[in-house]
Short mmCIF file of C-alpha atoms in Angstrom, two decimals:
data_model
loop_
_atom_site.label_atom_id
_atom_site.label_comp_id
_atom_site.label_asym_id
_atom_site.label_seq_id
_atom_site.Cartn_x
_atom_site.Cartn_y
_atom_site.Cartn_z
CA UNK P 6 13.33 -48.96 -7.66
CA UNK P 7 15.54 -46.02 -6.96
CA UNK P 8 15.11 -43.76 -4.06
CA UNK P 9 13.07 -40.37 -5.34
CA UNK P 10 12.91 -39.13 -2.50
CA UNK P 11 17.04 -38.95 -2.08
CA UNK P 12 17.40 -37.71 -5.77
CA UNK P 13 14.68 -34.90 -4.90
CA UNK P 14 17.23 -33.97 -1.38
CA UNK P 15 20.15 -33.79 -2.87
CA UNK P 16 18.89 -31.40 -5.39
CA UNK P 17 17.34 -29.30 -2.90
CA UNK P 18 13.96 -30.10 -3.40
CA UNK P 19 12.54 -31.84 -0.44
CA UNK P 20 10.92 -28.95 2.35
CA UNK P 21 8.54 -30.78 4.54
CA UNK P 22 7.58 -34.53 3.86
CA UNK P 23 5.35 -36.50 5.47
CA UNK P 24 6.22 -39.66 7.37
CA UNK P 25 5.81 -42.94 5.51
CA UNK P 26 6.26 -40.95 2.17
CA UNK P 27 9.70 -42.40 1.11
CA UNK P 28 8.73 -45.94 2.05
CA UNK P 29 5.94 -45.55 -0.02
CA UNK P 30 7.57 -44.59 -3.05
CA UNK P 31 10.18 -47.33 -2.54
CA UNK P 32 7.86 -49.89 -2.02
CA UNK P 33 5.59 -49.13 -5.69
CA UNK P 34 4.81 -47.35 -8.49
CA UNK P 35 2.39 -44.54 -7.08
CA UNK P 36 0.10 -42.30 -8.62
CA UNK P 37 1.11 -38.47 -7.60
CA UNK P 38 -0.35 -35.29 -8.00
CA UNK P 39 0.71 -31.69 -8.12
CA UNK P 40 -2.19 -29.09 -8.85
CA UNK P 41 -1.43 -25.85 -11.61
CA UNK P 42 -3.62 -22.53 -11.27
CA UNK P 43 -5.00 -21.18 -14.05
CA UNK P 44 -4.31 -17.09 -13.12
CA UNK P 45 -2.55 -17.02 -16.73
CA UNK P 46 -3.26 -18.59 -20.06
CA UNK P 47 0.38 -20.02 -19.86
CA UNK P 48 2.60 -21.32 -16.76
CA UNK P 49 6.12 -18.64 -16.15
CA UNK P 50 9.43 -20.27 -15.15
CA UNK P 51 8.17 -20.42 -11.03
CA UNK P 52 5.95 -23.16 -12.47
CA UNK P 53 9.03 -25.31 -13.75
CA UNK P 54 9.75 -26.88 -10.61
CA UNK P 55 6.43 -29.09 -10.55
CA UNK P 56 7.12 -29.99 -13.93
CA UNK P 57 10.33 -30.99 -13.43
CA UNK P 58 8.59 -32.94 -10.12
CA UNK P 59 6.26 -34.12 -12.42
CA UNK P 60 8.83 -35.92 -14.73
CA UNK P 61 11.31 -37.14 -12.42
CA UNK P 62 8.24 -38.86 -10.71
CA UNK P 63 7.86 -40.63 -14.23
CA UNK P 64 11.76 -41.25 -14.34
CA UNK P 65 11.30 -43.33 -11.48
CA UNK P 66 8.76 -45.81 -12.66
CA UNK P 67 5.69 -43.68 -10.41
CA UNK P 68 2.45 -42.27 -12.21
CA UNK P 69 2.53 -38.17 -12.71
CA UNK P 70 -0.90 -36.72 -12.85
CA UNK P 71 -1.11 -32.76 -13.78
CA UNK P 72 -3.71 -31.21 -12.31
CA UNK P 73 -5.12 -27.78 -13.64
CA UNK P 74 -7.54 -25.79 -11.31
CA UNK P 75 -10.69 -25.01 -13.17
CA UNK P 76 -12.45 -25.37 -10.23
CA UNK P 77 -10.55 -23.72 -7.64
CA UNK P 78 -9.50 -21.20 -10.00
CA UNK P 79 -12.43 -19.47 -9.90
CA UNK P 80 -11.92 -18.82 -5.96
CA UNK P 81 -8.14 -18.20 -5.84
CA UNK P 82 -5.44 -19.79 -3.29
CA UNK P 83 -4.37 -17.69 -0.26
CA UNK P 84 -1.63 -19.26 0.40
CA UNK P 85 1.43 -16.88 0.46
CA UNK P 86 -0.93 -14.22 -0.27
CA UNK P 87 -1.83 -10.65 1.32
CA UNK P 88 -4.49 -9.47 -0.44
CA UNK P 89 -7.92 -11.59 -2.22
CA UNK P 90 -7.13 -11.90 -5.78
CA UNK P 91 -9.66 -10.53 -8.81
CA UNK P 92 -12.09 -13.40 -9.52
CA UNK P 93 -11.33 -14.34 -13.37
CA UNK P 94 -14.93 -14.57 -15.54
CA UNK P 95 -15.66 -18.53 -16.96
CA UNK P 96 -14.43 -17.72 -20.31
CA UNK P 97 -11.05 -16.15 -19.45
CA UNK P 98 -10.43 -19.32 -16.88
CA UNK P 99 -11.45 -21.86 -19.62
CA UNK P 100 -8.97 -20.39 -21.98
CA UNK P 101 -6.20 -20.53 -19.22
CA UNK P 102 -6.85 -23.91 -18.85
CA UNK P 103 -6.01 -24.99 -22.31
CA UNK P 104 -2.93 -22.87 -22.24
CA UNK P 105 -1.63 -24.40 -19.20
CA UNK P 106 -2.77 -27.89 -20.62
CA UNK P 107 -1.12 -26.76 -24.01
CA UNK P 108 2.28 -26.35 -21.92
CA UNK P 109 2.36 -29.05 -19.67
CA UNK P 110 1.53 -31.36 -22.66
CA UNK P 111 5.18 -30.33 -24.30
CA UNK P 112 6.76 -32.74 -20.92
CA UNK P 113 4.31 -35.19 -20.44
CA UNK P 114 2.93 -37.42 -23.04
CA UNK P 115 -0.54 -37.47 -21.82
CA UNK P 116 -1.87 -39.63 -24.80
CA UNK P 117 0.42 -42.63 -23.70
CA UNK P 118 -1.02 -45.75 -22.27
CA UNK P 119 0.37 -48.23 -19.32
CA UNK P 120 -0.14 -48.24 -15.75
CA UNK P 121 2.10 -45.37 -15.09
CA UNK P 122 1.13 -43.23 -18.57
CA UNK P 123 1.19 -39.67 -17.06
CA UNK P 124 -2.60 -38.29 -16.24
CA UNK P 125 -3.96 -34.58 -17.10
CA UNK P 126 -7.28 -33.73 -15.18
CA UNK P 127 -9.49 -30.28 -14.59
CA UNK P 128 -11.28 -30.46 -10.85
CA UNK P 129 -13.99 -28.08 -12.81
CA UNK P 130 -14.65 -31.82 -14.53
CA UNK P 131 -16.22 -33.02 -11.25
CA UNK P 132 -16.87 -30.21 -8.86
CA UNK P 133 -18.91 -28.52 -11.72
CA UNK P 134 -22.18 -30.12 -10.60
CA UNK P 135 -21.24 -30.28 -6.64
CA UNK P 136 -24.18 -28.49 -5.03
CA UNK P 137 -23.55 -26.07 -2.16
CA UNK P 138 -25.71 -28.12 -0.01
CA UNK P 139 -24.12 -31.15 -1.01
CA UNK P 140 -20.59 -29.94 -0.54
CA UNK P 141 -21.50 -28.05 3.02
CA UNK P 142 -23.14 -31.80 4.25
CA UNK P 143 -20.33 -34.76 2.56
CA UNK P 144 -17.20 -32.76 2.73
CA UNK P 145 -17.76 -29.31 4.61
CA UNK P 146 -18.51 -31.71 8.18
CA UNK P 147 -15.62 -33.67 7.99
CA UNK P 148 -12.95 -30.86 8.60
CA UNK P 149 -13.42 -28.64 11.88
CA UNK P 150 -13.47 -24.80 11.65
CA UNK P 151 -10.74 -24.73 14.49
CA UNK P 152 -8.62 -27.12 11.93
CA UNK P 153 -8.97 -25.03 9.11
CA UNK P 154 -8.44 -21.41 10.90
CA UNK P 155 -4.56 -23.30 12.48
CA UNK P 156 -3.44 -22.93 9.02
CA UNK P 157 -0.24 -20.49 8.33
CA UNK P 158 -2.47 -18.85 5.18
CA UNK P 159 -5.16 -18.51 7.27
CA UNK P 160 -3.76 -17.01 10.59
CA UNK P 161 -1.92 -14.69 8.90
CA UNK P 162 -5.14 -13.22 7.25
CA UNK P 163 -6.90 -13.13 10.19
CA UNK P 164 -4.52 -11.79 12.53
CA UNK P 165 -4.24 -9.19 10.02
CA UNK P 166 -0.72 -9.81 10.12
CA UNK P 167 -0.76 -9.63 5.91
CA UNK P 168 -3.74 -8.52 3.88
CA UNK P 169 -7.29 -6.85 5.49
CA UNK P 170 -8.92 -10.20 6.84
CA UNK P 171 -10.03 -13.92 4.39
CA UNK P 172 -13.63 -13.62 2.28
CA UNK P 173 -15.57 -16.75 3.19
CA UNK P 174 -14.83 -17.68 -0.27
CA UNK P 175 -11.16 -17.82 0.26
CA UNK P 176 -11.36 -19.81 3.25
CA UNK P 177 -13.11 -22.49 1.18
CA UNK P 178 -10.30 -22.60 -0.75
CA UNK P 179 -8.44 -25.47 1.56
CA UNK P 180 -11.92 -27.74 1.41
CA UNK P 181 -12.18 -27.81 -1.89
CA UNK P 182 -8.06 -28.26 -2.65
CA UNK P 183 -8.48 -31.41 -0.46
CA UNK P 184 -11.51 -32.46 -2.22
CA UNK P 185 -9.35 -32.84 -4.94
CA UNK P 186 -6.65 -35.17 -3.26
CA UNK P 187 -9.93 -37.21 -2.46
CA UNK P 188 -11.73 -37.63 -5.68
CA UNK P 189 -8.09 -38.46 -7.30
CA UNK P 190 -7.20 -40.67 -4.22
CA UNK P 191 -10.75 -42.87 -5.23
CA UNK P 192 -10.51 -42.56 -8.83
CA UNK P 193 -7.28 -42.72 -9.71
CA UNK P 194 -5.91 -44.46 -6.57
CA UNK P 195 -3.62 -41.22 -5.63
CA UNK P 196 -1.70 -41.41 -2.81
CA UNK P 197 0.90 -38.38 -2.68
CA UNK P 198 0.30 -34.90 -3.57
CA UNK P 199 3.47 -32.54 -3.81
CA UNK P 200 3.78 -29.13 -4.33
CA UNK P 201 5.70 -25.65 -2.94
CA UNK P 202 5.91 -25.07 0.64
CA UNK P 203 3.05 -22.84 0.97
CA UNK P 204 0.89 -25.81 -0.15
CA UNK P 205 1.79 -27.61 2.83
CA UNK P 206 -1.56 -26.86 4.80
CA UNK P 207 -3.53 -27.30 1.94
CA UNK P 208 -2.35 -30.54 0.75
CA UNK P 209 -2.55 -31.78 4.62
CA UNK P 210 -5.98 -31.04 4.84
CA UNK P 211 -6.57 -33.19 1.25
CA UNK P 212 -4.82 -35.94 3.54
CA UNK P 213 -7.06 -35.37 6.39
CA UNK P 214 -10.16 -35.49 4.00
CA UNK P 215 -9.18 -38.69 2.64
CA UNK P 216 -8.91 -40.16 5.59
CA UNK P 217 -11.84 -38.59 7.03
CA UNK P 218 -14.03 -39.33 4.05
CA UNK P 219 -12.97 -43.16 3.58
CA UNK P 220 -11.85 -45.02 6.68
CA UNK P 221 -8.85 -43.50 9.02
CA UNK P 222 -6.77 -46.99 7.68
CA UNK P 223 -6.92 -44.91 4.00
CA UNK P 224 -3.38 -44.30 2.90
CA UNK P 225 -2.34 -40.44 1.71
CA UNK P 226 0.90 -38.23 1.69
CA UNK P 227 2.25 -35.41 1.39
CA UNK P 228 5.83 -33.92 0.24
CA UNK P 229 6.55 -30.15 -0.50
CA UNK P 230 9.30 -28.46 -2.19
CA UNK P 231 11.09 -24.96 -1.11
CA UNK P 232 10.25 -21.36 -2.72
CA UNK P 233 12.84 -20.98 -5.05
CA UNK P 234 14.44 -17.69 -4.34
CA UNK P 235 18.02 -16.01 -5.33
CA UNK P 236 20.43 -15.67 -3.57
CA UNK P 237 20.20 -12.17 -2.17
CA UNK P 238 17.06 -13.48 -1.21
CA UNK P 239 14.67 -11.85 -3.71
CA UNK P 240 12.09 -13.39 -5.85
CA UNK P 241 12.67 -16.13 -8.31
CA UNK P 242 11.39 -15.82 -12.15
CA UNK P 243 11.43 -12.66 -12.74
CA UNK P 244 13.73 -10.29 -15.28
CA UNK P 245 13.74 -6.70 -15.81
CA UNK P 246 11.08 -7.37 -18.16
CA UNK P 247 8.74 -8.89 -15.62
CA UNK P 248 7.75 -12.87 -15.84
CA UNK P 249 9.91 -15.23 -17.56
CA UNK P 250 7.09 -17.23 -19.80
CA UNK P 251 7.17 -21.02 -20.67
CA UNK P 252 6.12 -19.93 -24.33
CA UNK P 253 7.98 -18.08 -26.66
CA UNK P 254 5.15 -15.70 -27.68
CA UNK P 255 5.27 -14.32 -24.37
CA UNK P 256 9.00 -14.60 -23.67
CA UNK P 257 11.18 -15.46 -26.69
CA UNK P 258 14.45 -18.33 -26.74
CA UNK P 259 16.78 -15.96 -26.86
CA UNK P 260 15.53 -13.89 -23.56
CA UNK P 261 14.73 -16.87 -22.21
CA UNK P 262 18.43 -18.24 -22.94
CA UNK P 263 19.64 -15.46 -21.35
CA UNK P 264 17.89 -15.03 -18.06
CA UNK P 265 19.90 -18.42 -17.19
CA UNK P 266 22.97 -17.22 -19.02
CA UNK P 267 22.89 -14.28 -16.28
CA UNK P 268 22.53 -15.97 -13.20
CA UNK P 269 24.60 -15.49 -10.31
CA UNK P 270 27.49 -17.68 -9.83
CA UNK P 271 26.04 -18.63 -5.85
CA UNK P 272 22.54 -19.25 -7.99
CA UNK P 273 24.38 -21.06 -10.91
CA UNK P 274 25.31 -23.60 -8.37
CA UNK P 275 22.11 -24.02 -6.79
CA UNK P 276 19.86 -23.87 -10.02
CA UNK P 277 22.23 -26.40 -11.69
CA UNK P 278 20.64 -28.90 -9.44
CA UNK P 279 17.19 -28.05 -9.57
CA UNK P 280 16.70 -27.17 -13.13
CA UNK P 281 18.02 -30.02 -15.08
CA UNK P 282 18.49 -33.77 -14.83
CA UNK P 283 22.33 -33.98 -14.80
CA UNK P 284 23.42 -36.75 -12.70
CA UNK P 285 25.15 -35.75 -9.21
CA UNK P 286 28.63 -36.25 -9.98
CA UNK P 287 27.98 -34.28 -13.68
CA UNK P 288 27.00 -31.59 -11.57
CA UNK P 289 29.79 -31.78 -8.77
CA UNK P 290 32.42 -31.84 -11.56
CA UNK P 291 30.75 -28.72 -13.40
CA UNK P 292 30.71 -27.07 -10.65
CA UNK P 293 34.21 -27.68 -9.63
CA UNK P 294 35.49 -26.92 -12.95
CA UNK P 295 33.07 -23.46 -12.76
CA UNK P 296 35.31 -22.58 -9.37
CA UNK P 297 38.38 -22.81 -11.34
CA UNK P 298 37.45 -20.49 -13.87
CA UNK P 299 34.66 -19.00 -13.25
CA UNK P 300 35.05 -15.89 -15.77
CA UNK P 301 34.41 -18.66 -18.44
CA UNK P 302 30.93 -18.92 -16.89
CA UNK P 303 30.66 -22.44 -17.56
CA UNK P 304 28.23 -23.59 -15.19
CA UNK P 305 25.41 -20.55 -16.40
CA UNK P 306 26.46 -22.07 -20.07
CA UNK P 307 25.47 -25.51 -19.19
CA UNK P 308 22.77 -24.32 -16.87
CA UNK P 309 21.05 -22.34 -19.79
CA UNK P 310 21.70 -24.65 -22.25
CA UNK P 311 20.12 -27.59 -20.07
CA UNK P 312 16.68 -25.61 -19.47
CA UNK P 313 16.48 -24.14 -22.81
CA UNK P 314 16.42 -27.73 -24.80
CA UNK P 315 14.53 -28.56 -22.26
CA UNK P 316 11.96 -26.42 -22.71
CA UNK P 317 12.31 -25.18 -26.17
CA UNK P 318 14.23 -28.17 -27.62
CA UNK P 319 17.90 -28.21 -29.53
CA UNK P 320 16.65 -26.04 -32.55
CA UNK P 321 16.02 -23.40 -30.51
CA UNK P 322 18.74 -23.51 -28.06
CA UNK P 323 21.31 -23.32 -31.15
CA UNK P 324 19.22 -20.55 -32.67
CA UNK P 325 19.54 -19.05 -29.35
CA UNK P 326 23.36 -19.62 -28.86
CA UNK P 327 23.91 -17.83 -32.28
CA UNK P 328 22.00 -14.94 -31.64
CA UNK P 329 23.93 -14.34 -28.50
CA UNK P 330 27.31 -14.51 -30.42
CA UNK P 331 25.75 -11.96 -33.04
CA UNK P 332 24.69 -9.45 -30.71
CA UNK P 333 28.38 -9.38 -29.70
CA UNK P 334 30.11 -9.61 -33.07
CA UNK P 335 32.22 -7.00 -33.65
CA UNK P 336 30.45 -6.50 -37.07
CA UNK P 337 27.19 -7.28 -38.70
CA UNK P 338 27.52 -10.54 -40.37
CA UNK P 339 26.07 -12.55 -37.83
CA UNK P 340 22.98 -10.32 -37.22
CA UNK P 341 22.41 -10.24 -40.78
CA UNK P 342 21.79 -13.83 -40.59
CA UNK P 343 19.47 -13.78 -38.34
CA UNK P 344 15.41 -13.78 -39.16
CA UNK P 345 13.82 -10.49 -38.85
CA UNK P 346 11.99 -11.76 -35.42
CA UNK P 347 15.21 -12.91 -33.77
CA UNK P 348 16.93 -9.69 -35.05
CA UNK P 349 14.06 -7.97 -33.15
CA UNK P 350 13.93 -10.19 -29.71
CA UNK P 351 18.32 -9.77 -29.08
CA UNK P 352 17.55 -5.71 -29.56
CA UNK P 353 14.17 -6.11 -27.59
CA UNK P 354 14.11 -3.32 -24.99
CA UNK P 355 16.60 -0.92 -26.76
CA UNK P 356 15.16 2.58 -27.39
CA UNK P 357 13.20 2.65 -30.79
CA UNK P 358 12.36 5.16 -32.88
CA UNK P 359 10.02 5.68 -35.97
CA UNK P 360 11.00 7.10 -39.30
CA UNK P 361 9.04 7.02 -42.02
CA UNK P 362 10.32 5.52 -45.51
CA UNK P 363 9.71 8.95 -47.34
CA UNK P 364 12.88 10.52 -44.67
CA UNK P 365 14.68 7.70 -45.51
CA UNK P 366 14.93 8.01 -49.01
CA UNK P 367 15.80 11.50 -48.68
CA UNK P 368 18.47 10.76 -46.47
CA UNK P 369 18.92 11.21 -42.74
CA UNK P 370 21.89 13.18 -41.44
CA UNK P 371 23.72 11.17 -38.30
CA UNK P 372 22.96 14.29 -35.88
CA UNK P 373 18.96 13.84 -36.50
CA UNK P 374 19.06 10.11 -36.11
CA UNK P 375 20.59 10.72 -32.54
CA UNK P 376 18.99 13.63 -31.24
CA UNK P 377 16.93 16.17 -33.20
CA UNK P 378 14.51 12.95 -34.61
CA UNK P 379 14.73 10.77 -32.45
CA UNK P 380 15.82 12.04 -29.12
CA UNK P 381 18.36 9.14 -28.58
CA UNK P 382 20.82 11.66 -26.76
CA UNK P 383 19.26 14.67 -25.03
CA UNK P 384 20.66 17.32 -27.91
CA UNK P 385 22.35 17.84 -30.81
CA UNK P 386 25.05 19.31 -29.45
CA UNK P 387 26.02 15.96 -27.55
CA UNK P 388 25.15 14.27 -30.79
CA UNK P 389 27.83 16.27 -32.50
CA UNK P 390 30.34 15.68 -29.67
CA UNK P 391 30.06 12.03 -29.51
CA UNK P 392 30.36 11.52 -33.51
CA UNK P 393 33.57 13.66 -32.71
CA UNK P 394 34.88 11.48 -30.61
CA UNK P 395 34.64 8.72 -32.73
CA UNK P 396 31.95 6.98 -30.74
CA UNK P 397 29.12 6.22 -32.68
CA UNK P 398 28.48 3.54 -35.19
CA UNK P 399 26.13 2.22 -37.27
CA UNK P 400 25.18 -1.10 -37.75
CA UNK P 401 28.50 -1.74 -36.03
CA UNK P 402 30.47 0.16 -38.21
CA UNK P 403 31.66 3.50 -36.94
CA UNK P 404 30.89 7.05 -38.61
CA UNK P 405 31.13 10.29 -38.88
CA UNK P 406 29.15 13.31 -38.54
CA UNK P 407 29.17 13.51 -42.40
CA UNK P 408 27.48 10.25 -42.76
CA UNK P 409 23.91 9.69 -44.14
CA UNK P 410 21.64 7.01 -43.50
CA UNK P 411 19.64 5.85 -47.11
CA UNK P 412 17.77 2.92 -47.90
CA UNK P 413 20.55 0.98 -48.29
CA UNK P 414 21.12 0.96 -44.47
CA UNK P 415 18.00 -1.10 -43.63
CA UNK P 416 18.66 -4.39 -42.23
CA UNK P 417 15.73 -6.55 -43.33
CA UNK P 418 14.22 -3.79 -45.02
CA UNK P 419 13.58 -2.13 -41.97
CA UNK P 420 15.71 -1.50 -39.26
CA UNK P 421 19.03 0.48 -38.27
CA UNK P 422 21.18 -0.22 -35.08
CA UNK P 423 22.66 2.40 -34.21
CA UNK P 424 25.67 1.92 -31.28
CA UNK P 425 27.30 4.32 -28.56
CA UNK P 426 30.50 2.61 -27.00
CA UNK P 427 29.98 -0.78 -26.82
CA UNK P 428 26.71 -1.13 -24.56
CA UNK P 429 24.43 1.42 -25.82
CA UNK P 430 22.11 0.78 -28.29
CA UNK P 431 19.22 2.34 -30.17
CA UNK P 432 17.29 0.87 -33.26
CA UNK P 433 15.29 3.30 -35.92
CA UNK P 434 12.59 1.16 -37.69
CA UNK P 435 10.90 2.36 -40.77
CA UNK P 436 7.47 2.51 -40.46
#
């Protein structure tokens, strides 16, 4: 069996492992776990890391098993975090947990069958019906205060170093998280939980518990992965536009496409290795070639490209790929050929205006679709002076102050794009 646990390092995704864990994986097929919390009704691109754990643990001949946090949603992890979250209601958890279950189902074929067929589970399914009692007397003795308050998330909290101090509630949070590393490590014969770095002290207590709770000879291990961050340090996964989503209704292809598209070159080169499952001398001779040239940007090319099908498939990485050469056609063809939802998503945080058909028919001069109706540019007299100056175009064709917009404008029967020099845009959509 190949070594994981070198693929994982030379990507850059090995923080803290546990001793024992490498020989382990070397020596069978193993049944590993990585948990998902259910704060959202789908997973953003921070959660693509454990998936792409999850699936090179399945490249490797081991047995992936997805867990989503029904249970331990409901109480909310500390780690990494200043302030107690807002407790979601059952309902709004339950349907988060089919969303995340929805997503992680496009990577793992949970319906498969063998030895090693990846495993989806919900710890609501068996703490559901754990009584307080129950939980405070089997589980609750076997872990000491003092263990639980030597915790990173924990001293922080308390020290008051982040946050205003840990809810009881919160501090339960570590108990039941290693519960879970138990009831998988008897049922399912789980032996290595993974996760990000900030997991570390609650996946060592789920170590702890199973070898607490069974006898201290019980096997269990534990591997983390670093915080993904940028290079100038600030947070991974987010765009301009806030998260970037797993599913297109709440980020579309062609954003997603281009978040990658517009990574850093230092980030290109890191991401490259995380993010996709090119082989190590693909990626050294990418990389090289990306040195050589990089205004050609061919490492954030293959980057994006990689994650997209990956995520989204080939259909939508070439839809994708086209829309990004249409926004920066030179004339309209390409956008024309677009669907009205893709012509929407390139343009999607332009400034848009609303005209209503009636205007449209009677014709609207250039100067009000700039200024006076829509308030594009801050007057008409700037309006007047751009279209002077030969700046202005419409649906990438340049006009003049003389120019009305009819009917016979409308791009899909409803838009115009309107253009300023080459990197200001503005869409009027008839309402």
């Amino acid at each position: 069996m190949n070594n994981l646990v070198e693929e994982l390092q030379w990507r850059g995704l090995v923080h803290d492992i546990m001793p024992g864990t490498e020989e382990q994986l070397l020596k069978e097929a193993t049944s590993v776990y990585i948990g998902f919390d259910p704060t959202s009704d789908s997973l953003h691109i921070g959660s693509l890391v454990p998936i792409i754990l999850l699936v090179h643990l399945k490249n490797f001949g081991h047995r992936p098993i997805a867990l989503v946090g029904g249970a331990t949603g409901m109480i909310g992890d500390p780690s990494g975090k200043s302030d107690e979250r807002n407790l979601l209601d059952e309902a709004a958890l339950q349907k988060n947990v089919e969303g995340i279950k929805g997503v992680l189902s496009r990577f793992l074929d949970f319906n498969s069958e063998g030895p090693t067929a990846p495993v989806l589970v919900n710890n609501y399914d068996w703490m559901k019906d754990f009584s307080f009692i129950a939980f405070a007397r089997d589980v609750g003795k076997r872990i000491t205060v003092n263990y639980m308050m030597a915790k990173d998330s924990v001293k922080k909290r308390l020290s008051g170093e982040t946050g205003s101090g840990m809810s009881f509630t919160e501090f339960t949070y570590q108990l039941i998280q290693g519960y879970d590393f138990y009831y998988l490590h008897k049922h399912y014969h789980c032996l290595l939980q993974m996760g990000g770095s900030d997991q570390w002290g609650n996946i060592t207590t789920g170590t702890e518990l199973v070898r607490r709770m069974n006898d201290e000879h019980a096997k269990a291990f534990a591997m983390t992965c670093p915080l993904i961050t940028k290079a100038d340090g600030s947070k991974f996964g987010k765009s301009e536009g806030g998260n970037v989503w797993l599913t297109a209704d709440k980020t579309s292809v062609y954003k997603f496409y281009q978040f990658w598209l517009n990574t850093t070159d230092l980030d290109a080169e890191k991401y490259i290795k995380i993010f996709t499952f090119l082989d190590q001398s693909t990626v050294a001779s990418l990389i090289a070639e990306h040195q050589q040239a990089p205004h050609l940007r061919l490492l954030q090319k293959r980057l994006a490209a990689e994650v997209t099908v990956f995520v989204h498939g080939q259909e939508a990485l070439e839809k994708a790929i086209f829309a990004s050469a249409a926004f920066f056609s030179p004339t309209m063809n390409e956008l024309k050929q677009l669907d009205a939802q893709t012509f929407v998503e390139v343009f999607e945080g332009v400034p848009v205006a609303q005209i209503s058909a009636a205007e449209l028919e009677k014709g609207l001069d250039m100067v009000g679709a700039l200024a006076a109706k829509t308030g594009f540019l801050s007057s008409n007299s700037e309006a007047m002076r751009e279209l002077k100056q030969n700046a202005i175009a419409l649906n990438k064709v340049k006009v003049t102050q003389e120019y009305t917009i009819t009917t016979s404008d409308l791009i899909h029967e409803k838009y115009v794009l309107l253009q300023k020099g080459k990197k200001n845009y503005y869409l009027l959509v008839v309402d």
